[in-house]
């Protein structure tokens, strides 16, 4: 009786029912190659085979979501996976790939889900992302070099890339009447008014309303105007030589 029950259990272990949108990883001990089996099917395991993963549910990315895949497989121009001379699916070791909404897909041997399925980031008006390029790439005919920084300003939906990292989210400063924003240049640049600025230079923006700094500018403080009367005066000293708001040259 025990012998018959063991035979039934071994036969059941050899037959695996794979539902739709599920997959298996099967190791062939003769060739030392792991292949993928996709449902729906009834998979019959041979004596020289071993199921190393599954049945596992396929990855399903809903609309306006994305995920990161580590060690993604190589595909040809038609979208079919590339195999090496042993029949094993080739992967890009140490690399990552961003995948967006698509039909449910399995993970090939070596691939891993490197992040949760995450909603795409929607930026409202008066908000921006400061981005940095981590490796060279080209997009829409424009070349980006590693180390380059730029802003993605809202409103809009940010589409992530593996070559780009997010540094921070910046919100616009709202300037009221009698207020000014003090800025410092991170590097040599041209400000929004077309003036050339040197690295470390500081200046004031007096326009009322929302002000979103560029990637080359950093906000130091919001300055409030001093109200002067007939009995009050301000004693000023120039730190650098410049022309004041009245057009007079002031020397340091």
Short mmCIF file of C-alpha atoms in Angstrom, two decimals:
data_model
loop_
_atom_site.label_atom_id
_atom_site.label_comp_id
_atom_site.label_asym_id
_atom_site.label_seq_id
_atom_site.Cartn_x
_atom_site.Cartn_y
_atom_site.Cartn_z
CA UNK A 1 0.00 0.00 0.00
CA UNK A 2 2.82 2.41 0.91
CA UNK A 3 4.65 1.57 -2.31
CA UNK A 4 1.60 2.40 -4.45
CA UNK A 5 1.02 5.70 -2.61
CA UNK A 6 4.67 6.69 -3.16
CA UNK A 7 4.35 5.90 -6.88
CA UNK A 8 1.23 8.06 -7.13
CA UNK A 9 3.00 10.93 -5.33
CA UNK A 10 5.99 10.71 -7.66
CA UNK A 11 3.71 10.69 -10.69
CA UNK A 12 1.84 13.73 -9.34
CA UNK A 13 5.15 15.51 -8.80
CA UNK A 14 6.05 14.86 -12.42
CA UNK A 15 2.80 16.37 -13.76
CA UNK A 16 2.42 20.11 -13.13
CA UNK A 17 -0.62 22.05 -14.27
CA UNK A 18 0.42 25.55 -15.30
CA UNK A 19 -2.56 27.99 -15.40
CA UNK A 20 -2.82 30.88 -17.89
CA UNK A 21 -0.45 33.79 -17.16
CA UNK A 22 1.84 31.56 -15.08
CA UNK A 23 5.31 30.23 -15.89
CA UNK A 24 7.91 27.69 -14.79
CA UNK A 25 11.71 27.53 -14.78
CA UNK A 26 12.87 24.01 -15.63
CA UNK A 27 16.49 22.86 -15.20
CA UNK A 28 17.73 20.23 -17.64
CA UNK A 29 20.35 18.29 -15.65
CA UNK A 30 21.78 16.70 -18.80
CA UNK A 31 22.58 20.03 -20.48
CA UNK A 32 22.71 22.25 -17.33
CA UNK A 33 20.37 24.69 -19.07
CA UNK A 34 17.33 26.34 -17.50
CA UNK A 35 14.41 26.97 -19.85
CA UNK A 36 11.02 28.59 -19.39
CA UNK A 37 7.61 26.93 -19.74
CA UNK A 38 4.57 29.20 -20.13
CA UNK A 39 0.97 28.32 -19.32
CA UNK A 40 -1.68 27.28 -19.94
CA UNK A 41 -0.35 23.75 -20.22
CA UNK A 42 0.07 20.49 -18.34
CA UNK A 43 3.80 20.10 -17.98
CA UNK A 44 5.21 16.58 -17.61
CA UNK A 45 8.61 16.64 -15.93
CA UNK A 46 11.18 14.17 -17.19
CA UNK A 47 13.53 12.29 -14.85
CA UNK A 48 16.51 14.43 -15.82
CA UNK A 49 14.58 17.68 -15.27
CA UNK A 50 13.98 19.74 -12.14
CA UNK A 51 11.52 22.58 -11.59
CA UNK A 52 13.57 25.36 -9.95
CA UNK A 53 10.87 28.05 -9.95
CA UNK A 54 7.12 28.13 -10.19
CA UNK A 55 4.43 28.02 -11.11
CA UNK A 56 4.80 31.80 -10.73
CA UNK A 57 2.37 34.48 -11.83
CA UNK A 58 3.51 36.67 -14.75
CA UNK A 59 4.31 40.34 -14.20
CA UNK A 60 1.28 42.50 -15.02
CA UNK A 61 1.89 46.24 -15.38
CA UNK A 62 -1.33 48.32 -15.44
CA UNK A 63 -1.69 51.58 -17.40
CA UNK A 64 0.46 54.52 -16.26
CA UNK A 65 2.73 52.29 -14.18
CA UNK A 66 6.27 50.95 -14.60
CA UNK A 67 8.78 48.59 -13.01
CA UNK A 68 12.52 47.89 -13.12
CA UNK A 69 13.86 44.56 -14.38
CA UNK A 70 17.40 43.57 -13.39
CA UNK A 71 19.51 41.47 -15.77
CA UNK A 72 17.04 41.84 -18.68
CA UNK A 73 17.24 39.39 -21.58
CA UNK A 74 18.59 40.33 -24.97
CA UNK A 75 16.06 40.50 -27.80
CA UNK A 76 16.43 40.67 -31.56
CA UNK A 77 14.75 43.18 -33.88
CA UNK A 78 11.56 41.09 -33.97
CA UNK A 79 11.34 41.00 -30.18
CA UNK A 80 12.35 37.34 -29.76
CA UNK A 81 14.78 36.40 -27.03
CA UNK A 82 18.37 35.70 -28.06
CA UNK A 83 19.85 32.33 -27.12
CA UNK A 84 23.50 31.39 -26.69
CA UNK A 85 25.08 28.36 -28.35
CA UNK A 86 23.86 26.13 -25.50
CA UNK A 87 20.24 27.27 -25.86
CA UNK A 88 20.22 29.44 -22.74
CA UNK A 89 18.50 32.84 -22.91
CA UNK A 90 21.13 35.60 -22.91
CA UNK A 91 20.81 38.39 -20.33
CA UNK A 92 22.51 41.74 -19.83
CA UNK A 93 24.24 41.06 -16.52
CA UNK A 94 24.38 44.00 -14.13
CA UNK A 95 22.08 46.12 -16.30
CA UNK A 96 18.51 47.24 -15.73
CA UNK A 97 15.50 47.94 -17.94
CA UNK A 98 12.37 50.02 -17.39
CA UNK A 99 9.18 48.32 -18.56
CA UNK A 100 5.82 50.01 -18.94
CA UNK A 101 2.24 48.90 -19.60
CA UNK A 102 2.18 45.77 -21.77
CA UNK A 103 0.79 42.27 -21.93
CA UNK A 104 1.66 40.13 -18.86
CA UNK A 105 5.19 38.77 -19.28
CA UNK A 106 7.28 36.08 -17.52
CA UNK A 107 10.71 36.49 -15.99
CA UNK A 108 13.35 34.48 -17.82
CA UNK A 109 16.08 32.66 -15.92
CA UNK A 110 18.42 35.34 -14.51
CA UNK A 111 15.90 38.18 -14.69
CA UNK A 112 14.69 39.71 -11.44
CA UNK A 113 12.07 42.26 -10.48
CA UNK A 114 14.26 45.09 -9.14
CA UNK A 115 11.43 47.37 -7.99
CA UNK A 116 7.76 47.30 -7.18
CA UNK A 117 5.22 48.17 -9.85
CA UNK A 118 5.09 51.94 -9.36
CA UNK A 119 2.71 54.63 -10.71
CA UNK A 120 4.28 57.15 -13.09
CA UNK A 121 5.05 60.47 -11.39
CA UNK A 122 2.71 63.30 -12.39
CA UNK A 123 4.08 66.80 -11.83
CA UNK A 124 1.60 69.66 -11.26
CA UNK A 125 2.29 73.23 -12.42
CA UNK A 126 5.01 75.16 -10.56
CA UNK A 127 6.91 71.99 -9.70
CA UNK A 128 9.96 70.39 -11.32
CA UNK A 129 12.33 67.43 -11.05
CA UNK A 130 16.08 67.96 -11.03
CA UNK A 131 17.59 65.12 -13.05
CA UNK A 132 21.14 63.86 -13.64
CA UNK A 133 22.42 61.68 -16.46
CA UNK A 134 24.36 58.65 -15.15
CA UNK A 135 25.54 57.36 -18.56
CA UNK A 136 25.53 58.70 -22.10
CA UNK A 137 22.37 58.27 -24.18
CA UNK A 138 20.46 59.92 -27.00
CA UNK A 139 16.76 60.83 -27.02
CA UNK A 140 14.82 62.55 -29.82
CA UNK A 141 18.08 63.44 -31.56
CA UNK A 142 19.53 65.11 -28.45
CA UNK A 143 22.65 63.68 -26.81
CA UNK A 144 23.01 63.59 -23.03
CA UNK A 145 26.40 63.17 -21.38
CA UNK A 146 27.04 61.50 -18.02
CA UNK A 147 27.03 64.11 -15.24
CA UNK A 148 24.75 66.51 -17.12
CA UNK A 149 21.84 67.96 -15.13
CA UNK A 150 18.54 69.42 -16.28
CA UNK A 151 15.00 70.16 -15.12
CA UNK A 152 11.74 68.44 -16.03
CA UNK A 153 9.04 71.05 -15.36
CA UNK A 154 5.36 70.36 -14.77
CA UNK A 155 2.63 70.01 -15.68
CA UNK A 156 3.43 66.63 -17.17
CA UNK A 157 4.09 62.94 -16.57
CA UNK A 158 7.73 61.99 -16.04
CA UNK A 159 8.82 58.87 -17.96
CA UNK A 160 11.78 57.30 -16.11
CA UNK A 161 14.92 55.93 -17.76
CA UNK A 162 17.69 53.73 -16.36
CA UNK A 163 20.27 56.30 -17.55
CA UNK A 164 18.70 59.11 -15.49
CA UNK A 165 18.47 59.54 -11.71
CA UNK A 166 16.16 61.88 -9.82
CA UNK A 167 18.00 64.24 -7.48
CA UNK A 168 15.16 66.26 -5.95
CA UNK A 169 11.72 67.73 -6.46
CA UNK A 170 11.64 71.53 -6.55
CA UNK A 171 8.57 73.69 -5.94
CA UNK A 172 8.22 77.23 -7.24
CA UNK A 173 8.57 80.11 -4.78
CA UNK A 174 5.63 82.53 -4.71
CA UNK A 175 6.80 86.15 -4.60
CA UNK A 176 4.41 88.72 -3.16
CA UNK A 177 4.65 92.50 -3.67
CA UNK A 178 7.65 93.99 -1.86
CA UNK A 179 9.43 90.63 -1.89
CA UNK A 180 12.42 89.35 -3.86
CA UNK A 181 14.12 85.99 -4.20
CA UNK A 182 17.90 85.77 -3.72
CA UNK A 183 19.61 83.31 -6.07
CA UNK A 184 23.13 81.92 -6.43
CA UNK A 185 24.60 80.44 -9.63
CA UNK A 186 25.80 76.84 -9.22
CA UNK A 187 27.96 77.21 -12.34
CA UNK A 188 28.49 79.68 -15.18
CA UNK A 189 25.12 80.11 -16.86
CA UNK A 190 22.55 82.49 -18.34
CA UNK A 191 19.56 83.37 -16.14
CA UNK A 192 15.94 83.58 -17.26
CA UNK A 193 16.33 87.26 -18.15
CA UNK A 194 19.27 86.53 -20.47
CA UNK A 195 22.00 87.86 -18.18
CA UNK A 196 25.31 85.97 -17.96
CA UNK A 197 26.12 84.75 -14.45
CA UNK A 198 29.37 83.39 -13.08
CA UNK A 199 29.63 80.50 -10.64
CA UNK A 200 28.93 81.72 -7.11
CA UNK A 201 27.36 85.00 -8.24
CA UNK A 202 24.24 86.11 -6.37
CA UNK A 203 21.38 88.32 -7.57
CA UNK A 204 17.77 89.23 -6.83
CA UNK A 205 14.62 88.47 -8.82
CA UNK A 206 11.94 91.11 -8.18
CA UNK A 207 9.07 89.90 -10.39
CA UNK A 208 5.82 89.14 -8.54
CA UNK A 209 4.39 85.62 -8.90
CA UNK A 210 5.72 82.06 -9.04
CA UNK A 211 9.44 81.63 -9.73
CA UNK A 212 10.92 78.22 -10.52
CA UNK A 213 14.75 78.25 -10.47
CA UNK A 214 16.67 76.70 -13.35
CA UNK A 215 19.03 73.75 -12.86
CA UNK A 216 21.98 76.17 -12.59
CA UNK A 217 20.36 78.30 -9.86
CA UNK A 218 19.84 77.69 -6.16
CA UNK A 219 17.60 79.69 -3.83
CA UNK A 220 19.34 81.34 -0.89
CA UNK A 221 16.49 83.26 0.74
CA UNK A 222 13.33 85.31 0.24
CA UNK A 223 14.13 88.98 0.94
CA UNK A 224 11.52 91.45 2.20
CA UNK A 225 11.61 95.12 1.23
CA UNK A 226 12.49 97.77 3.82
CA UNK A 227 9.92 100.55 4.09
CA UNK A 228 11.66 103.92 4.43
CA UNK A 229 10.10 107.12 5.76
CA UNK A 230 11.38 110.69 6.07
CA UNK A 231 13.03 109.78 9.39
CA UNK A 232 14.50 106.38 8.44
CA UNK A 233 17.49 105.65 6.19
CA UNK A 234 19.60 102.64 5.33
CA UNK A 235 23.38 102.69 5.42
CA UNK A 236 24.58 100.39 2.60
CA UNK A 237 28.01 98.97 1.70
CA UNK A 238 28.76 97.38 -1.68
CA UNK A 239 30.39 93.93 -1.55
CA UNK A 240 31.25 94.04 -5.27
CA UNK A 241 31.26 96.78 -7.90
CA UNK A 242 27.84 97.02 -9.56
CA UNK A 243 25.12 99.39 -10.81
CA UNK A 244 22.17 99.79 -8.43
CA UNK A 245 18.47 100.00 -9.36
CA UNK A 246 18.86 103.74 -9.96
CA UNK A 247 21.63 103.13 -12.53
CA UNK A 248 24.40 104.50 -10.33
CA UNK A 249 27.70 102.65 -10.24
CA UNK A 250 28.69 101.49 -6.78
CA UNK A 251 32.25 100.42 -6.08
CA UNK A 252 33.26 97.69 -3.66
#
